[in-house]
XYZ file of C-alpha atoms in Angstrom:
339
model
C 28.596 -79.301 -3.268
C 31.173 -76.520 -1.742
C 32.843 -77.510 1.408
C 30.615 -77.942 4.268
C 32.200 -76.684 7.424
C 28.793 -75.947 9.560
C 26.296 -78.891 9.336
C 22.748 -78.200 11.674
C 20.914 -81.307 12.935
C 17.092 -81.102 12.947
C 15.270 -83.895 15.851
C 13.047 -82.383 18.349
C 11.986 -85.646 20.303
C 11.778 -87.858 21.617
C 14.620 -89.618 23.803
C 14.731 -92.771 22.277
C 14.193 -90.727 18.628
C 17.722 -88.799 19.606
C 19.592 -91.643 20.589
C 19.087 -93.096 17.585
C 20.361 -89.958 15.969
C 23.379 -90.633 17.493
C 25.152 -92.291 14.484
C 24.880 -89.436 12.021
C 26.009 -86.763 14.503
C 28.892 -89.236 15.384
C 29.988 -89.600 11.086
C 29.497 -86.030 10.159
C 31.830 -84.966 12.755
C 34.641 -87.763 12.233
C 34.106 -88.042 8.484
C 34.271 -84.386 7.234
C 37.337 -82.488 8.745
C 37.281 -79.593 10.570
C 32.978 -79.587 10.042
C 30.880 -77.625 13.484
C 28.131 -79.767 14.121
C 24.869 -78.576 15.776
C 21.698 -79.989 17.001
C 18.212 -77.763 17.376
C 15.605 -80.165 19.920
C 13.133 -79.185 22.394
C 14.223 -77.694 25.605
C 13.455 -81.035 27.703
C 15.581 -83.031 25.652
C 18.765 -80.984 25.865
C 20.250 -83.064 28.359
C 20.735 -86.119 25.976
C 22.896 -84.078 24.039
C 24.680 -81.471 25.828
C 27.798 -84.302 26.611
C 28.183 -85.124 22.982
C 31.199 -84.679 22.460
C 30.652 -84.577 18.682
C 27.753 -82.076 18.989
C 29.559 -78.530 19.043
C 26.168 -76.378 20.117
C 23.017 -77.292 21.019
C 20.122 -74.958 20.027
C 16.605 -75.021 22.046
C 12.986 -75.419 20.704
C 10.724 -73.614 23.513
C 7.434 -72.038 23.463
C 8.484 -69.854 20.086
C 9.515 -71.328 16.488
C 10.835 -68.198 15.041
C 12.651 -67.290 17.922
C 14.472 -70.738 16.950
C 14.754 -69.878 13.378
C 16.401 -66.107 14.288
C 18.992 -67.899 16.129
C 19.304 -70.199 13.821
C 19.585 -67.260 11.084
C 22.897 -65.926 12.870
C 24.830 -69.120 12.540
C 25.323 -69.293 8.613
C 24.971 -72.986 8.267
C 26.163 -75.160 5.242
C 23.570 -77.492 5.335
C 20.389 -78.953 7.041
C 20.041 -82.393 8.172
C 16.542 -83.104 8.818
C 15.840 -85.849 10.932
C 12.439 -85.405 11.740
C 11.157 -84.421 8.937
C 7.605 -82.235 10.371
C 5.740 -79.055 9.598
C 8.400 -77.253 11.910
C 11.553 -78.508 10.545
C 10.190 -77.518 6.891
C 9.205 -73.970 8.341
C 12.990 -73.545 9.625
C 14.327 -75.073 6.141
C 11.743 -73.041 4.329
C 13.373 -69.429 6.216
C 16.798 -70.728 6.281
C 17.098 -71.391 2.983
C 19.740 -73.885 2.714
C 20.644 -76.875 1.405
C 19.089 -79.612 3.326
C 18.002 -83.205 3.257
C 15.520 -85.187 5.003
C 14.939 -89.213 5.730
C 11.891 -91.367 4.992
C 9.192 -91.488 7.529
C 7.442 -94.253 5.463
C 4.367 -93.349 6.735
C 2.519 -94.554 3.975
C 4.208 -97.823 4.447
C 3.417 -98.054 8.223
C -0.486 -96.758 7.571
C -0.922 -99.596 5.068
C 0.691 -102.118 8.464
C -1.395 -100.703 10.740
C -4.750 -100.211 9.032
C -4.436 -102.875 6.065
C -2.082 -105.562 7.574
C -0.368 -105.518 4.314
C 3.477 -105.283 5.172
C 5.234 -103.335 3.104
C 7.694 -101.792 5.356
C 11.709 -102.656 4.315
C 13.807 -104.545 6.260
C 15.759 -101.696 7.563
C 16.452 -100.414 11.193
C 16.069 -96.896 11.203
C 19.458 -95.503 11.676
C 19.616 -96.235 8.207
C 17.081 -94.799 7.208
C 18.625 -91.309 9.604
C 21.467 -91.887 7.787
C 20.088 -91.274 4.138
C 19.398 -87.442 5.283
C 23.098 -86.822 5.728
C 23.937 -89.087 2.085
C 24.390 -86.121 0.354
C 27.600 -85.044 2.495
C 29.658 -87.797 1.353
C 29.288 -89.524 5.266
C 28.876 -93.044 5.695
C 27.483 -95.242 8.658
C 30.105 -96.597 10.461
C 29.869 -99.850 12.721
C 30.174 -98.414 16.380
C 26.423 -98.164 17.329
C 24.658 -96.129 19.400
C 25.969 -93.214 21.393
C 24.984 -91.947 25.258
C 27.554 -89.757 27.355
C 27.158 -89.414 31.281
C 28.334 -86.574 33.106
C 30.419 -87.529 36.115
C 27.482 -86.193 38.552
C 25.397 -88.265 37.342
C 26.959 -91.563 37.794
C 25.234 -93.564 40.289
C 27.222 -94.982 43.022
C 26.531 -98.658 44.255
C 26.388 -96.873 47.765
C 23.602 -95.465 47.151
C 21.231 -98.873 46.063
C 19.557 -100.990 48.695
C 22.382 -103.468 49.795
C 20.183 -106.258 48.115
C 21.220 -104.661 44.764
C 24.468 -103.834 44.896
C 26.506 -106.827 43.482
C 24.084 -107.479 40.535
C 21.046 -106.578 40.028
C 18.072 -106.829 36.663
C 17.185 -103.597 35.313
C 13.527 -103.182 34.268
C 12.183 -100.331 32.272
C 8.212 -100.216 32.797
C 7.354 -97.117 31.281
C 6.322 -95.945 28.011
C 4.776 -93.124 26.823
C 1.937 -94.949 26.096
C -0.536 -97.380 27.965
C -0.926 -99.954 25.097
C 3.420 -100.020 24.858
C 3.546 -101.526 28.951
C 2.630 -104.291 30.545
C -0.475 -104.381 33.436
C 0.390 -104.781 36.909
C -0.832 -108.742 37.204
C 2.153 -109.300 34.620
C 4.345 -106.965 35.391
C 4.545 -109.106 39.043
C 4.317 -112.469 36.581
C 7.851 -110.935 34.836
C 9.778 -109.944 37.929
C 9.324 -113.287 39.985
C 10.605 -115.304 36.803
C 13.348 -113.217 36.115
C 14.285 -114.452 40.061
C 17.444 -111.913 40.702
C 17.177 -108.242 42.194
C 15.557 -105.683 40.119
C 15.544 -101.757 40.078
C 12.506 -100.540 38.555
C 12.984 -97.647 36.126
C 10.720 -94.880 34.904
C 9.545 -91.133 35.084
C 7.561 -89.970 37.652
C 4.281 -90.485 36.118
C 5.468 -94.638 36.429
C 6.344 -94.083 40.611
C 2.662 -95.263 41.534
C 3.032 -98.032 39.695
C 6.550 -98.952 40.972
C 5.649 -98.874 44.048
C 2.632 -100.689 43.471
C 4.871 -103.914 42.145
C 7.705 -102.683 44.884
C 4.643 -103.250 47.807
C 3.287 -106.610 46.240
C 6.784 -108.506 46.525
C 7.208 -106.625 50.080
C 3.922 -108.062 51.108
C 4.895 -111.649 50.535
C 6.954 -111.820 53.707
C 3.938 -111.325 55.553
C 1.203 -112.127 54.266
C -0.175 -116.237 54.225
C -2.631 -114.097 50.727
C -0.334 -113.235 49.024
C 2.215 -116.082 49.769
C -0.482 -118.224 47.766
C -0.611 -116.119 45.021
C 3.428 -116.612 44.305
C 2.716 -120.248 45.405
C 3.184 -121.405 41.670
C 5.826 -119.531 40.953
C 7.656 -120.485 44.137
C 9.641 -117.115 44.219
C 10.238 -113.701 45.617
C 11.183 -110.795 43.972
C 13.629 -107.952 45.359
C 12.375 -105.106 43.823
C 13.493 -101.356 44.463
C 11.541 -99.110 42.714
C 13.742 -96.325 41.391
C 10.792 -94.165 38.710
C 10.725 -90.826 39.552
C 13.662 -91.046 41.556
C 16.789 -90.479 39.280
C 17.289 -88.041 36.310
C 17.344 -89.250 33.010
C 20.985 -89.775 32.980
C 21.024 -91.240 36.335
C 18.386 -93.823 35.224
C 20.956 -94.219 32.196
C 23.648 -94.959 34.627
C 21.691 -97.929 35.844
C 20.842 -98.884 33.424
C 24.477 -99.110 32.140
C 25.592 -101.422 35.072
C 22.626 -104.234 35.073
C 23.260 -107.323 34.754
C 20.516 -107.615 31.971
C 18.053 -104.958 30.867
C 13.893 -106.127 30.346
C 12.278 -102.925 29.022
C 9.179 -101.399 26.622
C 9.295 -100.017 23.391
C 10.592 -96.631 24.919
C 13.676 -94.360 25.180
C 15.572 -96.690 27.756
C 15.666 -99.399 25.640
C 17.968 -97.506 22.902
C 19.893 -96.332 26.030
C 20.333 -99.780 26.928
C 21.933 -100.527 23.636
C 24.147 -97.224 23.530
C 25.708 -99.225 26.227
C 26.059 -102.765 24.459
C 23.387 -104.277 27.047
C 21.699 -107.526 26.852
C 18.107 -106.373 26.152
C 14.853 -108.324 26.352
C 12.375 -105.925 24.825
C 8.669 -105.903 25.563
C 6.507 -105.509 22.725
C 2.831 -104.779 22.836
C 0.815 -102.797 19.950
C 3.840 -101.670 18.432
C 6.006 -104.086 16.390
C 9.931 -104.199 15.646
C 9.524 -104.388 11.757
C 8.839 -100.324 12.398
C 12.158 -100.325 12.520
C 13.382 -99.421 16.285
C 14.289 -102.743 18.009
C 17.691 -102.441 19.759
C 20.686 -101.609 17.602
C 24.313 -103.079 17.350
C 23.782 -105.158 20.997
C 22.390 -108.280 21.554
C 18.378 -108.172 22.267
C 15.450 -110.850 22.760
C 12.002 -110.433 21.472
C 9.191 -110.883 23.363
C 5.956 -110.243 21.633
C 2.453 -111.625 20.649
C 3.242 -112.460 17.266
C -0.644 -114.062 17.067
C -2.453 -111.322 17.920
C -4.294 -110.602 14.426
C -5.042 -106.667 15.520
C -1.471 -105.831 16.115
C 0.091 -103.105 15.070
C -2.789 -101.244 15.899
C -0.905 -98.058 15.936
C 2.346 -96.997 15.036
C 2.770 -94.872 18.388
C 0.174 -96.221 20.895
C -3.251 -95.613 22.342
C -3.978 -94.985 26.297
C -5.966 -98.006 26.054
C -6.532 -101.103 24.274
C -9.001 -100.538 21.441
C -10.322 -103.788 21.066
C -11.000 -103.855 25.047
C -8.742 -107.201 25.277
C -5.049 -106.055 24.967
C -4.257 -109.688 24.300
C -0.542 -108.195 22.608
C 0.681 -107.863 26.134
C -2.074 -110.158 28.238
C -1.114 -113.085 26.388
C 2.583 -112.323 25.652
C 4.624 -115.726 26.380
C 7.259 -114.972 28.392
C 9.675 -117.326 26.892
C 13.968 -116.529 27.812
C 16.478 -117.729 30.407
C 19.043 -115.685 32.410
C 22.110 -117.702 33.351
């Protein structure tokens, strides 16, 4: 292969599906000299990589694909790196015409989980699997993890936290993009009161209602002799601030960069949370680590249904539970310790 000075980078979501790009971007651009690296996502997800310092140019995916690929066109790449590896990304390597290389979905592997039970699936995280579609360029995965930059703005101050959270405080990530990935409500309150230290709530804004839902339950204790005998077992109360909807993505990744500890889903905070070398406890419901995404390079507790004979029922996630039970996350122990 000639010299590769101009390498494009093909992922068009989702957060936690960048993040974990964050490896390759980070070896092409230390391991081959002088080399411009570029990244081509959806408009929305810009943000995640815009502070990279290894990412030279980012390129947007809105409403119109060739619009993308005549921009694309004008550059004069070397090579593709295709790390999603979809009809679009094949259209753009189909018109670019370039070298390229792509990584294994192994969606065969994860149908036959899903649908058969029969586990097939290597035992392989998936930046390894990212970093087969840049093998070709000589590059090699290095041992530094997981990458997130914050822009100065967006650093949250301690100032501006409820004074209850500002020496320490649990952050807990309770949204997902789907319904079967997050806990309900009744144990969503069970997980806060036993993790017994100040918590910020994170999520978008489609998780505020909920937030404040938990946020109103723990406020209502003071008050109310009804609710006092529902936390009568477990003896404790919450401080919750409920911060979804409230902070920008980066923002929320600035809090998530000074908790104490981090409980989250199976969702884009949680590979945040390990760009920053956090100790996770990761809440798994239909989906199931062996895909491939637990938390990479940090240290990170499982909690899951491992007895649940339905589960994986999907590799993403459904709105609801199919089997009308969702005993994955109604029946998930919640078995750790925080010093």
């Amino acid at each position: 292969m000639k010299k590769v000075k101009k390498v494009l980078i093909l992922r068009f979501s989702s957060i936690g599906d960048i993040v974990l790009t964050t490896p390759v971007i980070r070896a092409i651009k230390l391991q081959l000299s002088d080399v411009e690296v570029h990244y081509a996502t959806k408009k929305g997800y810009v943000n995640i990589l815009e502070n990279n310092p290894y990412v030279d140019k980012v390129h947007q995916l809105e409403d119109n694909l060739s619009d993308l690929v005549t921009a694309l066109k004008v550059e004069k790449f070397d090579y593709i790196v295709d790390l999603h590896n979809n009809l679009r990304t094949k259209i753009i390597k189909l018109r670019l015409n370039l070298p390229s290389k792509s990584f294994d979905k192994l969606n065969w592997e994860k149908w036959l989980m899903v649908n058969m039970k029969v586990n097939k699936l290597p035992n392989q995280h998936i930046v390894d699997r990212y970093m087969e579609g840049a093998s070709e360029l000589g590059v090699k995965k290095d041992q530094f993890g997981l990458d997130y930059f914050i822009p100065e703005k967006d650093e949250v101050e301690k100032e501006w936290l409820p004074e209850t959270h500002q020496k320490e405080y649990v952050a807990y990530v309770i949204g997902a993009q789907h319904n079967t990935k997050k806990l309900p409500f009744n144990r969503m309150v069970e997980l806060c009161d036993k993790i017994n230290k100040p918590i910020i709530l994170l999520g978008g804004p489609d998780d505020a209602e909920m937030g404040e839902k938990v946020e109103k339950f723990f406020e209502q204790t003071e008050n109310s002799s009804a609710y006092e005998e529902k936390l009568t077992e477990m003896g404790k109360k919450a401080k919750i601030f409920n911060a979804c909807g409230k902070f920008n993505l980066n923002q929320s990744a600035s809090l998530v960069k000074n908790a104490t500890y981090v409980f989250t889903h199976d969702t884009g905070l949680m590979h945040i949370a390990a760009a920053f070398r956090k100790n996770i406890f990761c809440i798994w419901g239909n989906t199931i680590p062996m895909f491939g995404m637990y938390p990479y390079k940090t240290k990170f507790t499982i909690l899951e249904n491992t007895k649940v004979n339905c589960r994986p029922c999907s590799k993403i996630g459904f709105q609801k539970c199919p089997k009308g039970h969702f005993n994955c996350m109604n029946k998930i122990i919640f078995d750790f310790w925080l010093p």
